[in-house]
mmCIF file with all atom_site columns, C-alpha atoms in Angstrom:
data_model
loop_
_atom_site.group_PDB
_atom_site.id
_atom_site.type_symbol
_atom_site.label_atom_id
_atom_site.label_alt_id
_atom_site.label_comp_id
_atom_site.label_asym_id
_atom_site.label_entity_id
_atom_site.label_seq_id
_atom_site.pdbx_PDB_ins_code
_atom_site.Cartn_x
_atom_site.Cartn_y
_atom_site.Cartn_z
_atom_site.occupancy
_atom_site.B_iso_or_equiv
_atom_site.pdbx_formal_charge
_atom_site.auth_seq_id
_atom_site.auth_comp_id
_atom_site.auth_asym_id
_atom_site.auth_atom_id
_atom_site.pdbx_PDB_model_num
ATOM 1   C CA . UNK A 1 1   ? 53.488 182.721 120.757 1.00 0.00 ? 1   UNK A CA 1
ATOM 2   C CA . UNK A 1 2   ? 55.421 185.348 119.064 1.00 0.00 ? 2   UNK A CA 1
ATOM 3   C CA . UNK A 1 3   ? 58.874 183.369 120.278 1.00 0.00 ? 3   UNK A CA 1
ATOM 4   C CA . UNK A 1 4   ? 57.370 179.706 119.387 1.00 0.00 ? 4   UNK A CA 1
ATOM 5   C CA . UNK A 1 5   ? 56.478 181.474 115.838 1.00 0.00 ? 5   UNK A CA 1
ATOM 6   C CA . UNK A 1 6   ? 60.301 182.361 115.493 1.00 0.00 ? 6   UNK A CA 1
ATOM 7   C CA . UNK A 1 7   ? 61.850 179.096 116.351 1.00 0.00 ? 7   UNK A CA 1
ATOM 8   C CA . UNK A 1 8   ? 60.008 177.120 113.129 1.00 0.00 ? 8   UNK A CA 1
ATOM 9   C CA . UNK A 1 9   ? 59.846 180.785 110.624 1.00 0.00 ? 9   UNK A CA 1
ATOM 10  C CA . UNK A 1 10  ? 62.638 178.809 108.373 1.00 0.00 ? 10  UNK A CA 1
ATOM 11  C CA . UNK A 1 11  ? 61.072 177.105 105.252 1.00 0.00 ? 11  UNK A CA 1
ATOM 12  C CA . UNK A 1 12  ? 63.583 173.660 105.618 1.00 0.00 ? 12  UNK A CA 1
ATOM 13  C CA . UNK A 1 13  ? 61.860 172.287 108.724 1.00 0.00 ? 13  UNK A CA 1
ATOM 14  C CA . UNK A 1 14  ? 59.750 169.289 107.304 1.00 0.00 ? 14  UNK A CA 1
ATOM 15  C CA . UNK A 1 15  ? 56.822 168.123 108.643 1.00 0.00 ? 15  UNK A CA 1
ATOM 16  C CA . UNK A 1 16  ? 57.924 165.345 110.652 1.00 0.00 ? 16  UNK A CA 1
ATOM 17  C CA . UNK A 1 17  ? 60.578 167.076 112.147 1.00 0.00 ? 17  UNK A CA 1
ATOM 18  C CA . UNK A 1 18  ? 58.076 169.828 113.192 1.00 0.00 ? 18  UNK A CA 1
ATOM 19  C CA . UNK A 1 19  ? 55.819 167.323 115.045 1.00 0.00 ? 19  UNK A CA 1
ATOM 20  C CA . UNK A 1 20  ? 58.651 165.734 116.788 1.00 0.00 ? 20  UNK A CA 1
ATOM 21  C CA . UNK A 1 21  ? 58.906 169.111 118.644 1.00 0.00 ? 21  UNK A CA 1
ATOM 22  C CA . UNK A 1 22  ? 55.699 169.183 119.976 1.00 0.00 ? 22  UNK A CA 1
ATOM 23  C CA . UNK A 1 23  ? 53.897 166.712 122.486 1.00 0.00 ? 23  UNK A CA 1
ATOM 24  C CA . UNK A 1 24  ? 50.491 166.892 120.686 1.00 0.00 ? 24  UNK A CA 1
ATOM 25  C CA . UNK A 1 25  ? 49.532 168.130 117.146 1.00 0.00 ? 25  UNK A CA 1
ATOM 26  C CA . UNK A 1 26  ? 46.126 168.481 115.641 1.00 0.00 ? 26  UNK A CA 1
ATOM 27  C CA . UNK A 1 27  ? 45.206 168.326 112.130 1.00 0.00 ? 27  UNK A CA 1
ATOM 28  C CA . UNK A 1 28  ? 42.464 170.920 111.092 1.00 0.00 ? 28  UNK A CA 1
ATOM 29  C CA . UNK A 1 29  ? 40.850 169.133 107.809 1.00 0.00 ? 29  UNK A CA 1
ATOM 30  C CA . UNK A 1 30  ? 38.937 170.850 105.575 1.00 0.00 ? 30  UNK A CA 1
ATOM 31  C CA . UNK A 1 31  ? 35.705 169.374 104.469 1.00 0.00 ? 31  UNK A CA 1
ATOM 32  C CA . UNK A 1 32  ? 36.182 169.739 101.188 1.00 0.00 ? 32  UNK A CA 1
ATOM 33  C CA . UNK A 1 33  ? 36.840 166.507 98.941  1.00 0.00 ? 33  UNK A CA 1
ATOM 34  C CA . UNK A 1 34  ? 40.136 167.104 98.025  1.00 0.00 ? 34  UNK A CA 1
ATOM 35  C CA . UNK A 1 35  ? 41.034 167.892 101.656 1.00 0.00 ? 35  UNK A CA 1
ATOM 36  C CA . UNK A 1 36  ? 39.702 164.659 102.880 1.00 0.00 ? 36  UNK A CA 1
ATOM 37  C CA . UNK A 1 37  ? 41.699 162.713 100.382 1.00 0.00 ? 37  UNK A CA 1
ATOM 38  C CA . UNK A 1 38  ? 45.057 164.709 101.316 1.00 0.00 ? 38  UNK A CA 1
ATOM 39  C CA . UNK A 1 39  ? 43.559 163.560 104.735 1.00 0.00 ? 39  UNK A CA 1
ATOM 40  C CA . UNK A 1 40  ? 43.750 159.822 103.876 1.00 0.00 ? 40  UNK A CA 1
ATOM 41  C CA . UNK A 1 41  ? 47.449 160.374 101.884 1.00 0.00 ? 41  UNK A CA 1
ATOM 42  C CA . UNK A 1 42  ? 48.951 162.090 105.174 1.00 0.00 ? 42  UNK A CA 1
ATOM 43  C CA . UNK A 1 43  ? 47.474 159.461 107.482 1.00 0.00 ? 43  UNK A CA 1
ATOM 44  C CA . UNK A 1 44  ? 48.629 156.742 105.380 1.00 0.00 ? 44  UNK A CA 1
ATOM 45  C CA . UNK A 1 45  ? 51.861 158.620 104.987 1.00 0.00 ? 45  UNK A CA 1
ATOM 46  C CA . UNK A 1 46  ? 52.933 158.465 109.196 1.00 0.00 ? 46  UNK A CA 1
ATOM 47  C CA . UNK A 1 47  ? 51.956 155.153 109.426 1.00 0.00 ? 47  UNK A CA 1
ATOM 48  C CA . UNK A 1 48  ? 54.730 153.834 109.770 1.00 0.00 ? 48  UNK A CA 1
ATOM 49  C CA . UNK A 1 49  ? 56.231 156.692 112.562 1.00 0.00 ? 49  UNK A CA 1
ATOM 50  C CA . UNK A 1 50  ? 54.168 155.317 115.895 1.00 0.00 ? 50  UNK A CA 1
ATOM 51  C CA . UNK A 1 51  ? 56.286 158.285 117.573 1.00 0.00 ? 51  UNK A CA 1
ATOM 52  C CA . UNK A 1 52  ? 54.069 161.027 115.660 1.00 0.00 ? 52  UNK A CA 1
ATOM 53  C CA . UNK A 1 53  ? 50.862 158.806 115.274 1.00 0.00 ? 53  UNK A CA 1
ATOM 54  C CA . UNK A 1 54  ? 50.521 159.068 119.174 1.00 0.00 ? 54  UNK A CA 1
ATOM 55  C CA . UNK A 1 55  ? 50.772 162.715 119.426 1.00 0.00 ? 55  UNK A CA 1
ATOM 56  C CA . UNK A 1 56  ? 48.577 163.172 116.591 1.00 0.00 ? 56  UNK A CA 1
ATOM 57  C CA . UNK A 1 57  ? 44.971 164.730 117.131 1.00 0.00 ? 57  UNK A CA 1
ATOM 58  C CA . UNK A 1 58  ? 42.182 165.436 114.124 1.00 0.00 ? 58  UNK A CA 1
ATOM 59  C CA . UNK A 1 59  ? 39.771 168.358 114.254 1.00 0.00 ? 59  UNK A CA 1
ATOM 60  C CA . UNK A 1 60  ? 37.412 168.450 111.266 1.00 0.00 ? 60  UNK A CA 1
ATOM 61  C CA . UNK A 1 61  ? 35.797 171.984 110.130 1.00 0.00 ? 61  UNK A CA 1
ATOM 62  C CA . UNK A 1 62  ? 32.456 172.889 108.568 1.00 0.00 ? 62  UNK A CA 1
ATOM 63  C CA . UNK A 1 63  ? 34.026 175.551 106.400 1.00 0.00 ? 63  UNK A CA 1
ATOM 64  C CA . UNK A 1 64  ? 37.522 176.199 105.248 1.00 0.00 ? 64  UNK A CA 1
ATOM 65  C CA . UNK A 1 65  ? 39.393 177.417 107.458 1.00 0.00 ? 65  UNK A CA 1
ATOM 66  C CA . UNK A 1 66  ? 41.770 180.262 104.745 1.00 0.00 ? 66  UNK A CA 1
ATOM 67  C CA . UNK A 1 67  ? 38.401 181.920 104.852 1.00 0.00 ? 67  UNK A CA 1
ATOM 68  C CA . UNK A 1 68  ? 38.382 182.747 108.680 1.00 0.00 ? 68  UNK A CA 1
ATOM 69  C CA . UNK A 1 69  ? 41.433 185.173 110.140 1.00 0.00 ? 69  UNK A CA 1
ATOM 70  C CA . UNK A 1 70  ? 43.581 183.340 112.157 1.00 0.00 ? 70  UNK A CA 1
ATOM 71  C CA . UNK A 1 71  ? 42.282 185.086 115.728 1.00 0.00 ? 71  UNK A CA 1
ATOM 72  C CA . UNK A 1 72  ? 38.884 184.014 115.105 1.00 0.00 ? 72  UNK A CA 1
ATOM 73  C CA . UNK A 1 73  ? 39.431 180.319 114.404 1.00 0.00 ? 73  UNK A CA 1
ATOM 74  C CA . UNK A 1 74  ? 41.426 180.215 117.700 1.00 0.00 ? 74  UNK A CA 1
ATOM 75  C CA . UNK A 1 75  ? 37.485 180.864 119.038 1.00 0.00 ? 75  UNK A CA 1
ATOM 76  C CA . UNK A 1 76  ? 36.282 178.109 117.455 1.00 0.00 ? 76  UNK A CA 1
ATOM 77  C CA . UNK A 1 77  ? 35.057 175.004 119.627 1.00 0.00 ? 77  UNK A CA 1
ATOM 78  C CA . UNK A 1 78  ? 35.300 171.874 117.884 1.00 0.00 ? 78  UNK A CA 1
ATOM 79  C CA . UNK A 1 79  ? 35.698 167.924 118.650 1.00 0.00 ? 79  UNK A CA 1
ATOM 80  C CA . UNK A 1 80  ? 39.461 166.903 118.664 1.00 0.00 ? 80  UNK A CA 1
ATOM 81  C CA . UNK A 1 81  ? 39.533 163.230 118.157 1.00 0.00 ? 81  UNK A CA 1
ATOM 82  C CA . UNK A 1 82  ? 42.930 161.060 118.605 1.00 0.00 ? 82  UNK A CA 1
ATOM 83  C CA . UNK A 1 83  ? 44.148 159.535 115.641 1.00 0.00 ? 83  UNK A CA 1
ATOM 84  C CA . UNK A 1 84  ? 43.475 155.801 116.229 1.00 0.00 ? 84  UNK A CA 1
ATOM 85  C CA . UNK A 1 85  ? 44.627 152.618 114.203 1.00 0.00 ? 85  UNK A CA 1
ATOM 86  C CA . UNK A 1 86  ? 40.883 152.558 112.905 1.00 0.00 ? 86  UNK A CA 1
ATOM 87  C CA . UNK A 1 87  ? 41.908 155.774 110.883 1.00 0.00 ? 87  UNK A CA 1
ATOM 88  C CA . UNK A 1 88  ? 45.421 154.054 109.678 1.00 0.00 ? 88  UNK A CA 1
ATOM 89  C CA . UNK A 1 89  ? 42.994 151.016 108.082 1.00 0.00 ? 89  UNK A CA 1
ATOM 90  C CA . UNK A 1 90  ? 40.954 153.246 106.042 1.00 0.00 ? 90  UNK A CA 1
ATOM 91  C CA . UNK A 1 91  ? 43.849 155.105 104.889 1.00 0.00 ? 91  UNK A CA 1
ATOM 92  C CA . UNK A 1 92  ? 45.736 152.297 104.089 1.00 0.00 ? 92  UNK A CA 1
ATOM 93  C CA . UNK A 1 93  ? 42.935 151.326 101.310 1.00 0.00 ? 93  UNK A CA 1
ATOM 94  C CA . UNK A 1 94  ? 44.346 153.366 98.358  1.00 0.00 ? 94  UNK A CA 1
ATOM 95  C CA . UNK A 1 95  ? 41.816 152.942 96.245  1.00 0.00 ? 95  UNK A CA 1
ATOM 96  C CA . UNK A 1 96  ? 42.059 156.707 95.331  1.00 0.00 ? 96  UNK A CA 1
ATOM 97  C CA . UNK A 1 97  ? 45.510 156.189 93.820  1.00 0.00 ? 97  UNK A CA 1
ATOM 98  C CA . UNK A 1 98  ? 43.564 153.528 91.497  1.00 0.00 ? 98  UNK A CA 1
ATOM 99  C CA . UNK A 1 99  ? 43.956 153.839 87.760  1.00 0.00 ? 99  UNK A CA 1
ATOM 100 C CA . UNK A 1 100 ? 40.351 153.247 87.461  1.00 0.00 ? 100 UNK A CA 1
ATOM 101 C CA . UNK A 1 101 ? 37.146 153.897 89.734  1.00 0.00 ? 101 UNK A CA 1
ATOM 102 C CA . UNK A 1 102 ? 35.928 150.750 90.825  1.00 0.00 ? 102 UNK A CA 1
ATOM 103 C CA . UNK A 1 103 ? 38.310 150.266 93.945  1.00 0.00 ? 103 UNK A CA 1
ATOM 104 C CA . UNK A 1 104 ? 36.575 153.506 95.006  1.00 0.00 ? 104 UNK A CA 1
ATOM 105 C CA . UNK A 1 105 ? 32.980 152.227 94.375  1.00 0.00 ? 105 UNK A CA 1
ATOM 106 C CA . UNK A 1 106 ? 33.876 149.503 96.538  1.00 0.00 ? 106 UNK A CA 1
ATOM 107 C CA . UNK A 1 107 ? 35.024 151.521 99.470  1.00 0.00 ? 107 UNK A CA 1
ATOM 108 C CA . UNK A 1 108 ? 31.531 153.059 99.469  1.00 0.00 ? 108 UNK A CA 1
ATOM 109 C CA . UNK A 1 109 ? 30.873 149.296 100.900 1.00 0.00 ? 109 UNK A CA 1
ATOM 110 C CA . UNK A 1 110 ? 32.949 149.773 103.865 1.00 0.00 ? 110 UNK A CA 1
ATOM 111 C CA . UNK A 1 111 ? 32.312 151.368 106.985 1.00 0.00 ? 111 UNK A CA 1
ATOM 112 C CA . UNK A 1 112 ? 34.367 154.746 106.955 1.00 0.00 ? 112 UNK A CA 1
ATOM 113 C CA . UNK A 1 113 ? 32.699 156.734 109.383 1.00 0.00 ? 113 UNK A CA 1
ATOM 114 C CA . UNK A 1 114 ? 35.957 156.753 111.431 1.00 0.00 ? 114 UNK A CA 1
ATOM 115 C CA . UNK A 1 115 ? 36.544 159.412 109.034 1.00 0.00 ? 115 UNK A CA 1
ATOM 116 C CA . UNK A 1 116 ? 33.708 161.062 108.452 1.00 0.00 ? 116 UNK A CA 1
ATOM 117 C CA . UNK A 1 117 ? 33.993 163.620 105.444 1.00 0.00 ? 117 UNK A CA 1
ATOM 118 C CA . UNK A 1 118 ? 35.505 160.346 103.255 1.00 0.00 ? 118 UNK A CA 1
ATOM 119 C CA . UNK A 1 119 ? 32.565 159.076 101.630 1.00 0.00 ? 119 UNK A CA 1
ATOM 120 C CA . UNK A 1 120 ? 30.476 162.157 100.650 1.00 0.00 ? 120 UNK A CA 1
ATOM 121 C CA . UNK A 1 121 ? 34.068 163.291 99.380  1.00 0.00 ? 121 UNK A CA 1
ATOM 122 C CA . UNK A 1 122 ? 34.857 160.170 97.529  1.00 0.00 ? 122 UNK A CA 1
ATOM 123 C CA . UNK A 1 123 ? 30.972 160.228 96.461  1.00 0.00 ? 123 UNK A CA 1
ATOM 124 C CA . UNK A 1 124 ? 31.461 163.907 95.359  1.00 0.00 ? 124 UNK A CA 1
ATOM 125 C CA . UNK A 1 125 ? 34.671 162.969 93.224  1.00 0.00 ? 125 UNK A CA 1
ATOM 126 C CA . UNK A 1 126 ? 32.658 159.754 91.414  1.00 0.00 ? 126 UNK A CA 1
ATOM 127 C CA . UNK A 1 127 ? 29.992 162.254 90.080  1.00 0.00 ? 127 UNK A CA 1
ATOM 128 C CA . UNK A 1 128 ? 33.195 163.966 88.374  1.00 0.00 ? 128 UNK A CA 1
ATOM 129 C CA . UNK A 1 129 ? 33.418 160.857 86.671  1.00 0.00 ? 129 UNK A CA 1
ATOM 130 C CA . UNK A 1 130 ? 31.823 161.008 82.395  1.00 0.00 ? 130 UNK A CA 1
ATOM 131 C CA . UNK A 1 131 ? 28.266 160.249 82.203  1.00 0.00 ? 131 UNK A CA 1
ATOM 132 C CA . UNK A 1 132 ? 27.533 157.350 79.923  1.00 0.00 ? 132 UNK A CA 1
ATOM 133 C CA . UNK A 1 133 ? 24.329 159.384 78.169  1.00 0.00 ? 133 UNK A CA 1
ATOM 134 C CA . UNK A 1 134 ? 26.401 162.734 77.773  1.00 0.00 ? 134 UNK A CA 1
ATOM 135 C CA . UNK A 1 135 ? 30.250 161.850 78.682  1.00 0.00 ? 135 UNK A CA 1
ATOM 136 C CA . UNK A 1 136 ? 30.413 164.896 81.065  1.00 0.00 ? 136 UNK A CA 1
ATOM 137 C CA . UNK A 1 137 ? 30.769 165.082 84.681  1.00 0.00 ? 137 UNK A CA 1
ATOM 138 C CA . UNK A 1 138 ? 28.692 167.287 86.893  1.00 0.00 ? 138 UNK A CA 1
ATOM 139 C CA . UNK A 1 139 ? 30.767 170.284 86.931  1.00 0.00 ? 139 UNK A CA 1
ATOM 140 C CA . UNK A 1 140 ? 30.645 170.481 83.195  1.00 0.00 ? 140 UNK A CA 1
ATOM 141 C CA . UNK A 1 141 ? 26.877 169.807 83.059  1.00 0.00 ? 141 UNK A CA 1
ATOM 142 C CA . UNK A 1 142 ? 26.775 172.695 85.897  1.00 0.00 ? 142 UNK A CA 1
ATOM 143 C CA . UNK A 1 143 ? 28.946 175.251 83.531  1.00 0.00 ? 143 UNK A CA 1
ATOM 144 C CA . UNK A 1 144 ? 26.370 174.799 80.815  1.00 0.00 ? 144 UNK A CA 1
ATOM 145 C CA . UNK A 1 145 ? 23.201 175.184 83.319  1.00 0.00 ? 145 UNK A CA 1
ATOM 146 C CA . UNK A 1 146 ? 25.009 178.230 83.973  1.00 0.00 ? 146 UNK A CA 1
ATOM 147 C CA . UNK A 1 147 ? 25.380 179.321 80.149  1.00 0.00 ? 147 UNK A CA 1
ATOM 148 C CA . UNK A 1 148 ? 21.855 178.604 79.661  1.00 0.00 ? 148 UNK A CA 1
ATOM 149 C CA . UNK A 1 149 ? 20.565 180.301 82.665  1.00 0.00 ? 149 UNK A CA 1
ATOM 150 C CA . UNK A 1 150 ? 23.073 183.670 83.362  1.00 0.00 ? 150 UNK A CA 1
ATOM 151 C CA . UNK A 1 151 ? 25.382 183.890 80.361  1.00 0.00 ? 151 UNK A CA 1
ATOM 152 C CA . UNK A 1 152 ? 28.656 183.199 78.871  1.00 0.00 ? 152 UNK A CA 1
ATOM 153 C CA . UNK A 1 153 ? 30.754 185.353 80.726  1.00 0.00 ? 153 UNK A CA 1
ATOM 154 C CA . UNK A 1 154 ? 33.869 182.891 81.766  1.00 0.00 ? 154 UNK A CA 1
ATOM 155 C CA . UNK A 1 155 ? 34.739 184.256 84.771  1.00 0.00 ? 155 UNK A CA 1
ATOM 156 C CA . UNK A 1 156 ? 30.765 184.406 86.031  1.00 0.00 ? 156 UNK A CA 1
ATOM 157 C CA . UNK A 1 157 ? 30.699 180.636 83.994  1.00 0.00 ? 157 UNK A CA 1
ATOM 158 C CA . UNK A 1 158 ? 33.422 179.687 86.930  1.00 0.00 ? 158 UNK A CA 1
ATOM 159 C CA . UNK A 1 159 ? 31.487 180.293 89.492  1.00 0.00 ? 159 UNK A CA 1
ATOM 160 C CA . UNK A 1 160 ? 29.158 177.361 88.404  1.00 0.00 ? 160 UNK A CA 1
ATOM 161 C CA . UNK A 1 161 ? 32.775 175.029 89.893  1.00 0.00 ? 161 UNK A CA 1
ATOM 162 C CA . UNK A 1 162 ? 32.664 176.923 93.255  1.00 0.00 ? 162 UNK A CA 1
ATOM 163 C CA . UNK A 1 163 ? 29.489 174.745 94.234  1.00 0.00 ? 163 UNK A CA 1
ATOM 164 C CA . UNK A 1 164 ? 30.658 171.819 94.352  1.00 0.00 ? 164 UNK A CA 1
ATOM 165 C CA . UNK A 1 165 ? 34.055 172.625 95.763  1.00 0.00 ? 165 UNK A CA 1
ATOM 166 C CA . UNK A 1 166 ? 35.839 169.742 93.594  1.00 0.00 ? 166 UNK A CA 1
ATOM 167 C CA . UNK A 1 167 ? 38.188 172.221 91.411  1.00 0.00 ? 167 UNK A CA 1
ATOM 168 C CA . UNK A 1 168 ? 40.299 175.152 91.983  1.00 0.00 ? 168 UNK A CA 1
ATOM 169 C CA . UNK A 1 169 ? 40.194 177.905 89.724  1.00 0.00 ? 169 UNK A CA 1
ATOM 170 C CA . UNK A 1 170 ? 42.595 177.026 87.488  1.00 0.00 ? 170 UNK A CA 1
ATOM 171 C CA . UNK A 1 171 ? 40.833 173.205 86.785  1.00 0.00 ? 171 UNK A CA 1
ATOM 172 C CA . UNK A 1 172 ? 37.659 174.742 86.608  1.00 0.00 ? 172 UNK A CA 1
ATOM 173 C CA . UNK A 1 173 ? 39.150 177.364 84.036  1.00 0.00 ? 173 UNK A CA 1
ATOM 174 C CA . UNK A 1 174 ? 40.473 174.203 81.932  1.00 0.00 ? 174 UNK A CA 1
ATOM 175 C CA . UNK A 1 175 ? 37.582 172.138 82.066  1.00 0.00 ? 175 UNK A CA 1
ATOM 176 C CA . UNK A 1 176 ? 35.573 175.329 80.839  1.00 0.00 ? 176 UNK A CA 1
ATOM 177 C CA . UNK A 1 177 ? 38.449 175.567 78.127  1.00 0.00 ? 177 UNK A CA 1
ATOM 178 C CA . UNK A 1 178 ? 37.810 172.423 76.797  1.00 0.00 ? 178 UNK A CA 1
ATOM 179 C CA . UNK A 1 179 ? 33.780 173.022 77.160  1.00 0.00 ? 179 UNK A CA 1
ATOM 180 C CA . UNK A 1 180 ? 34.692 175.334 74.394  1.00 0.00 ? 180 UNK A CA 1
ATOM 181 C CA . UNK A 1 181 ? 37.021 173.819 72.231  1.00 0.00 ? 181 UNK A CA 1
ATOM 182 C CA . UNK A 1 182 ? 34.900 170.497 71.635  1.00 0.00 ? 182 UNK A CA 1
ATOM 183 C CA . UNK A 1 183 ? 32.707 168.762 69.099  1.00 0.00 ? 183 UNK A CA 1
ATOM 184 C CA . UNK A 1 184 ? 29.487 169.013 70.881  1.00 0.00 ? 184 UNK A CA 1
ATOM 185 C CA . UNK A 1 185 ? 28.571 165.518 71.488  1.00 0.00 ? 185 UNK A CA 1
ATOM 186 C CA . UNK A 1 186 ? 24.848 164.733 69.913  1.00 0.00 ? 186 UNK A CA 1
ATOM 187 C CA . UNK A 1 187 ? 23.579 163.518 73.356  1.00 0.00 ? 187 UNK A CA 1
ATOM 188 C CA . UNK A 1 188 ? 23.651 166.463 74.796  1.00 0.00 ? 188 UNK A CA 1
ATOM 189 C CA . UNK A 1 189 ? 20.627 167.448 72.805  1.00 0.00 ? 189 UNK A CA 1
ATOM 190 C CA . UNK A 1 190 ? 21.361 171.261 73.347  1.00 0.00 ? 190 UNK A CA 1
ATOM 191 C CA . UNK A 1 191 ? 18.924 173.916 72.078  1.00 0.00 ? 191 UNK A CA 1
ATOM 192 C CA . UNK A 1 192 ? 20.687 176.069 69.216  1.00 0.00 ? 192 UNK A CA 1
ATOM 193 C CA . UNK A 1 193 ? 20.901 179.010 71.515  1.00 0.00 ? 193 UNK A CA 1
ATOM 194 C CA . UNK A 1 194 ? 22.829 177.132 73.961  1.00 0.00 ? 194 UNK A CA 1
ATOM 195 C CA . UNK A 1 195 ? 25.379 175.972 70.635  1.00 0.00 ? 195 UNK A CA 1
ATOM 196 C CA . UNK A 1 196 ? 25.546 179.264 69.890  1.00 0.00 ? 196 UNK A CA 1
ATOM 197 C CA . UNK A 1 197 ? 26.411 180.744 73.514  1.00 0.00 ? 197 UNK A CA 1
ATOM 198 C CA . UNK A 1 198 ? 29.280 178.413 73.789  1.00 0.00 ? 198 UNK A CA 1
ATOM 199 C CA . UNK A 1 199 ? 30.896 179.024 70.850  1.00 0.00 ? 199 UNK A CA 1
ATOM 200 C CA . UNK A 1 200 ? 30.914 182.543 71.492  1.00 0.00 ? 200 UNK A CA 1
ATOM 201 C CA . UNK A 1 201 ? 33.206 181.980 74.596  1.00 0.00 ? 201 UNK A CA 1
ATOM 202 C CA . UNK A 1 202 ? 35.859 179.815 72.297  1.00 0.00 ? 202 UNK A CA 1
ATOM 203 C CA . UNK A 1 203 ? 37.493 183.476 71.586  1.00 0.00 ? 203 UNK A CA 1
ATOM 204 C CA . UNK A 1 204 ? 37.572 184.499 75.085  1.00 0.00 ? 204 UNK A CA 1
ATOM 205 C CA . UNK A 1 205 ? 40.953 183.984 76.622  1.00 0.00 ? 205 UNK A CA 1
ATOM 206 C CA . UNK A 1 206 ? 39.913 182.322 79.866  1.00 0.00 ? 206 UNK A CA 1
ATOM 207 C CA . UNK A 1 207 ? 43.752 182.127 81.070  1.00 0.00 ? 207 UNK A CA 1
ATOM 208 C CA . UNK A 1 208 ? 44.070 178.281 80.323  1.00 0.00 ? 208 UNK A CA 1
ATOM 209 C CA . UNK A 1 209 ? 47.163 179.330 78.142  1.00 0.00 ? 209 UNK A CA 1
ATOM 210 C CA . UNK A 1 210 ? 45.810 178.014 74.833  1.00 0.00 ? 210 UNK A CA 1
ATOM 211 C CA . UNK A 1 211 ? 44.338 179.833 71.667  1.00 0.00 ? 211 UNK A CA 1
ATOM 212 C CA . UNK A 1 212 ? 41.053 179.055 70.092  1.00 0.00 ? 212 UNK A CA 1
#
């Protein structure tokens, strides 16, 4: 292992030059939503190169996999499943490079159980999308059940994001940013303590690199 480590330890070696070296390679996805869309880009991506699509082998986890050291994952016992021209189709859709959401409530038609993280991951992202009643998406509506429940602490406020496993730190930090920096819309029909809660975190640098 050690000697198969040092042949590929330089940074230049793309991707498709390292599977080209290899006679099968297996793609450990994630289940979170942005994973599953990287998923779909990659996929889509070697389409075209039938040389790698034959070697190429998905294993989807129940967890992330950064979490786990290295010698314990190598434990794990999951379902490989070969990468099929079913998976190229629903790849190919690209509805999640679409300037606007309805290709993406239409794939929610289709069957995409080929791939079967997609949908609750393309569900997941929709729910991101501005409610028409208070023009927030869930993880914003989460950071101020949060305020109103444990405080106004950013960094404890961030942990509200972590749920739903949509944005990384720094996202969640800027969405929380903004939380703070707006006109609170009148729909929202917030209880003065809660008004009062969030704009004591507007002078709390959260690391989003702007000023109050």
């Amino acid at each position: 292992m050690s000697r198969l480590a040092g042949r590929f330890r330089h940074s230049d070696i793309g991707f498709f030059e390292l599977c080209k070296k290899f006679d099968s390679v297996e793609v450990w996805v994630d289940p979170q939503p942005n994973d599953q869309l990287v998923l779909a880009w990659l996929l889509d991506l070697l389409r075209p190169y039938r040389e790698i699509i034959t070697k190429l082998s998905l294993v989807h986890t129940d967890d992330a996999i950064a979490k786990y050291r290295p010698e314990s994952v190598r434990k794990w016992k999951l379902p490989v499943f070969k990468v099929a021209d079913s998976h190229l189709t629903v790849a190919s859709r690209h509805a999640w490079r679409a300037p606007t959401p309805e290709s993406c409530f239409d794939l929610l038609t289709k069957d995409l159980t080929i791939l079967p993280r997609l949908r609750p991951a393309i569900v997941t992202m929709l729910q991101e999308l501005p409610d028409l009643k208070t023009g927030l998406g869930e993880n914003e509506m989460g950071m101020l059940g949060w305020i109103e429940d444990e405080g106004t602490e950013p960094r404890e406020v961030l942990h509200a994001a972590e749920f739903r496993e949509v944005y990384d730190e720094r996202e969640a930090d800027e969405l929380l940013y903004a939380l703070g920096n707006c006109k609170l819309p009148q729909s929202l029909n917030l209880a003065r303590s809660r008004s009062t809660r969030m704009r004591r975190i507007v002078p709390i640098n959260t690391g989003a690199g702007a000023s109050p």
